C-alpha atoms as an extended CHARMM CRD file, in Angstrom:
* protein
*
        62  EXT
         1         1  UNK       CA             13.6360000000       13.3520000000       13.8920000000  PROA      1               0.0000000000
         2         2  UNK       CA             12.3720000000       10.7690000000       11.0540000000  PROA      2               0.0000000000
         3         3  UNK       CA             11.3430000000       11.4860000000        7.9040000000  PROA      3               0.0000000000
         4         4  UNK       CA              7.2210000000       10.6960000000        7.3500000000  PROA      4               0.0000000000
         5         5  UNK       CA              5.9100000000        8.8340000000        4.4110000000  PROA      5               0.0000000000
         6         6  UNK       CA              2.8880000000        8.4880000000        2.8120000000  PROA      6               0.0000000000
         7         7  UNK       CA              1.2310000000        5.2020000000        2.3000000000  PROA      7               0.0000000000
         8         8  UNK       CA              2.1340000000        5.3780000000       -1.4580000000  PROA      8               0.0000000000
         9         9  UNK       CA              5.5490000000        5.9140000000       -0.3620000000  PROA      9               0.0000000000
        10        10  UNK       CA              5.6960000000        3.5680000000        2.1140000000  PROA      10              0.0000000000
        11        11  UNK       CA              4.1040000000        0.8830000000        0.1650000000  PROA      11              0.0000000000
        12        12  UNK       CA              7.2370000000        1.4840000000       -2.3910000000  PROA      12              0.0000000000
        13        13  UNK       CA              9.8310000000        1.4770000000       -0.3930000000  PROA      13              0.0000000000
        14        14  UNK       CA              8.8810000000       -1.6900000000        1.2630000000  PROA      14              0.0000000000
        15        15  UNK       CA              8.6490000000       -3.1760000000       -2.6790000000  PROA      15              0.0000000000
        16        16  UNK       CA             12.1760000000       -3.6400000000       -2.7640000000  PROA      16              0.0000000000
        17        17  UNK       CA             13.2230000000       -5.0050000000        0.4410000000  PROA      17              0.0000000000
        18        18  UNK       CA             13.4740000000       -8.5260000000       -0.2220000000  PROA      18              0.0000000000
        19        19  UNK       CA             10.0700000000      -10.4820000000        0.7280000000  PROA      19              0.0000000000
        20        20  UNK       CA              9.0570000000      -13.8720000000        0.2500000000  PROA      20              0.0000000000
        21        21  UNK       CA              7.0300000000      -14.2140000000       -2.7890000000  PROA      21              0.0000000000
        22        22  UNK       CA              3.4390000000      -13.8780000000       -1.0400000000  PROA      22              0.0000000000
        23        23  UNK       CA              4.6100000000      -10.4930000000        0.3290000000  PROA      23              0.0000000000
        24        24  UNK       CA              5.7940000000       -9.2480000000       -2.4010000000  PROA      24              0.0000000000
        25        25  UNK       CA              1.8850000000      -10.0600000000       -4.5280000000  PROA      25              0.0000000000
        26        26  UNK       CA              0.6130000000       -8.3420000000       -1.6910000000  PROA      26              0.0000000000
        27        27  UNK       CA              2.9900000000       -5.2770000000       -2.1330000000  PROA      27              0.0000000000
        28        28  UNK       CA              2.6620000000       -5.2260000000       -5.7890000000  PROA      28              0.0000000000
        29        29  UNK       CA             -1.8930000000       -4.9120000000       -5.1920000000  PROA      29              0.0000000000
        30        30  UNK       CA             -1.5370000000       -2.2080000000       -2.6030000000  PROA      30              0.0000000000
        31        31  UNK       CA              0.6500000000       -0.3840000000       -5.1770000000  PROA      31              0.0000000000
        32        32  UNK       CA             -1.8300000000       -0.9780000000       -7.8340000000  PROA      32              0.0000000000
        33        33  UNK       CA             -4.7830000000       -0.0980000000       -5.3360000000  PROA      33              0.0000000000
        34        34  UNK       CA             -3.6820000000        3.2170000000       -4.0950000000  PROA      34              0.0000000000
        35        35  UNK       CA             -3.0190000000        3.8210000000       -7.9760000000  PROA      35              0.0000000000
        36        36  UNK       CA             -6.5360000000        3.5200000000       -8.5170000000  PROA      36              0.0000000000
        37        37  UNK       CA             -7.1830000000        5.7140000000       -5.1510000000  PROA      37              0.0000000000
        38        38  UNK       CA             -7.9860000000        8.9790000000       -7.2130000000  PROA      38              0.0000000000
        39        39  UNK       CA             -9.9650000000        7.5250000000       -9.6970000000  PROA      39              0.0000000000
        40        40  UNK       CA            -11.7760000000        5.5510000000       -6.3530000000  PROA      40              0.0000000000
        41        41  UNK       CA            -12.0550000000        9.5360000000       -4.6680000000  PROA      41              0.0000000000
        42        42  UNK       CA            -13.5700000000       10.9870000000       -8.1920000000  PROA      42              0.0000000000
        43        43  UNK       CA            -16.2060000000        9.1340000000       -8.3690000000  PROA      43              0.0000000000
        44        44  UNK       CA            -17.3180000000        9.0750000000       -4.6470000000  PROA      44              0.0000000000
        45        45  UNK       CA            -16.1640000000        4.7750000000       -4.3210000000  PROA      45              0.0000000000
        46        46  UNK       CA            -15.1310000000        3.9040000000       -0.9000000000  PROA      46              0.0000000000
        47        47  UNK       CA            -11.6280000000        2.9370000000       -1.1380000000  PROA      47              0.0000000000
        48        48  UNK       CA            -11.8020000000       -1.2210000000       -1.2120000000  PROA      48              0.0000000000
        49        49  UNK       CA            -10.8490000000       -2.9250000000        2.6620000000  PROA      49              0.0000000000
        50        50  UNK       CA             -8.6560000000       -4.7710000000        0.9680000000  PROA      50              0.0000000000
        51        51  UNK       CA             -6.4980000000       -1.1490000000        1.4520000000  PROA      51              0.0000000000
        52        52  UNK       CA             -6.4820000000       -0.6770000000        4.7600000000  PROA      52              0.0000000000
        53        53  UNK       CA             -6.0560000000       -4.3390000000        5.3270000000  PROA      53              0.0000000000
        54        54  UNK       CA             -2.1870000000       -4.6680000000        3.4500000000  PROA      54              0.0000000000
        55        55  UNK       CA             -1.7530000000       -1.0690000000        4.8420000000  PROA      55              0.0000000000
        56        56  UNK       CA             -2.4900000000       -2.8260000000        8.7010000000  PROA      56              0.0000000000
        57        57  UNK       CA              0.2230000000       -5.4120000000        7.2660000000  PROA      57              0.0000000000
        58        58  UNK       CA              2.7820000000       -3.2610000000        5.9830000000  PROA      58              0.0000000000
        59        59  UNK       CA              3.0540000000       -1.1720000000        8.4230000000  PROA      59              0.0000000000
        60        60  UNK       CA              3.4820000000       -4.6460000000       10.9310000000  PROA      60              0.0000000000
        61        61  UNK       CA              6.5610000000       -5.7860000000        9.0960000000  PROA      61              0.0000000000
        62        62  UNK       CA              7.6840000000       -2.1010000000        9.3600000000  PROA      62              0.0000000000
């Protein structure tokens, strides 16, 4: 069986595979995003798109 990630997890892993340099921007702003995720959940803010867009993407070049 495989071992499940979450996004955060996921999204860090991925980091340090070797990616051309646009990948790696987008990498680096999901990080930051999901960083901001709590903050986003405290004060009732819809996560951004943006998320669920690079999350679409990572999970592609997965």
């Amino acid at each position: 069986m495989g071992t499940y990630y979450t996004p955060k997890e996921c999204a860090k892993k991925v980091r340090y595979l070797v990616l051309p340099d646009m990948n790696r921007k987008i990498v680096e702003e999901f990080i930051t995003i999901l960083g901001m995720r709590d903050t986003f959940e405290e004060h009732r803010v819809p996560i951004p798109n943006k998320v669920v867009m690079y999350y679409v993407v990572l999970l592609k070049r997965l």
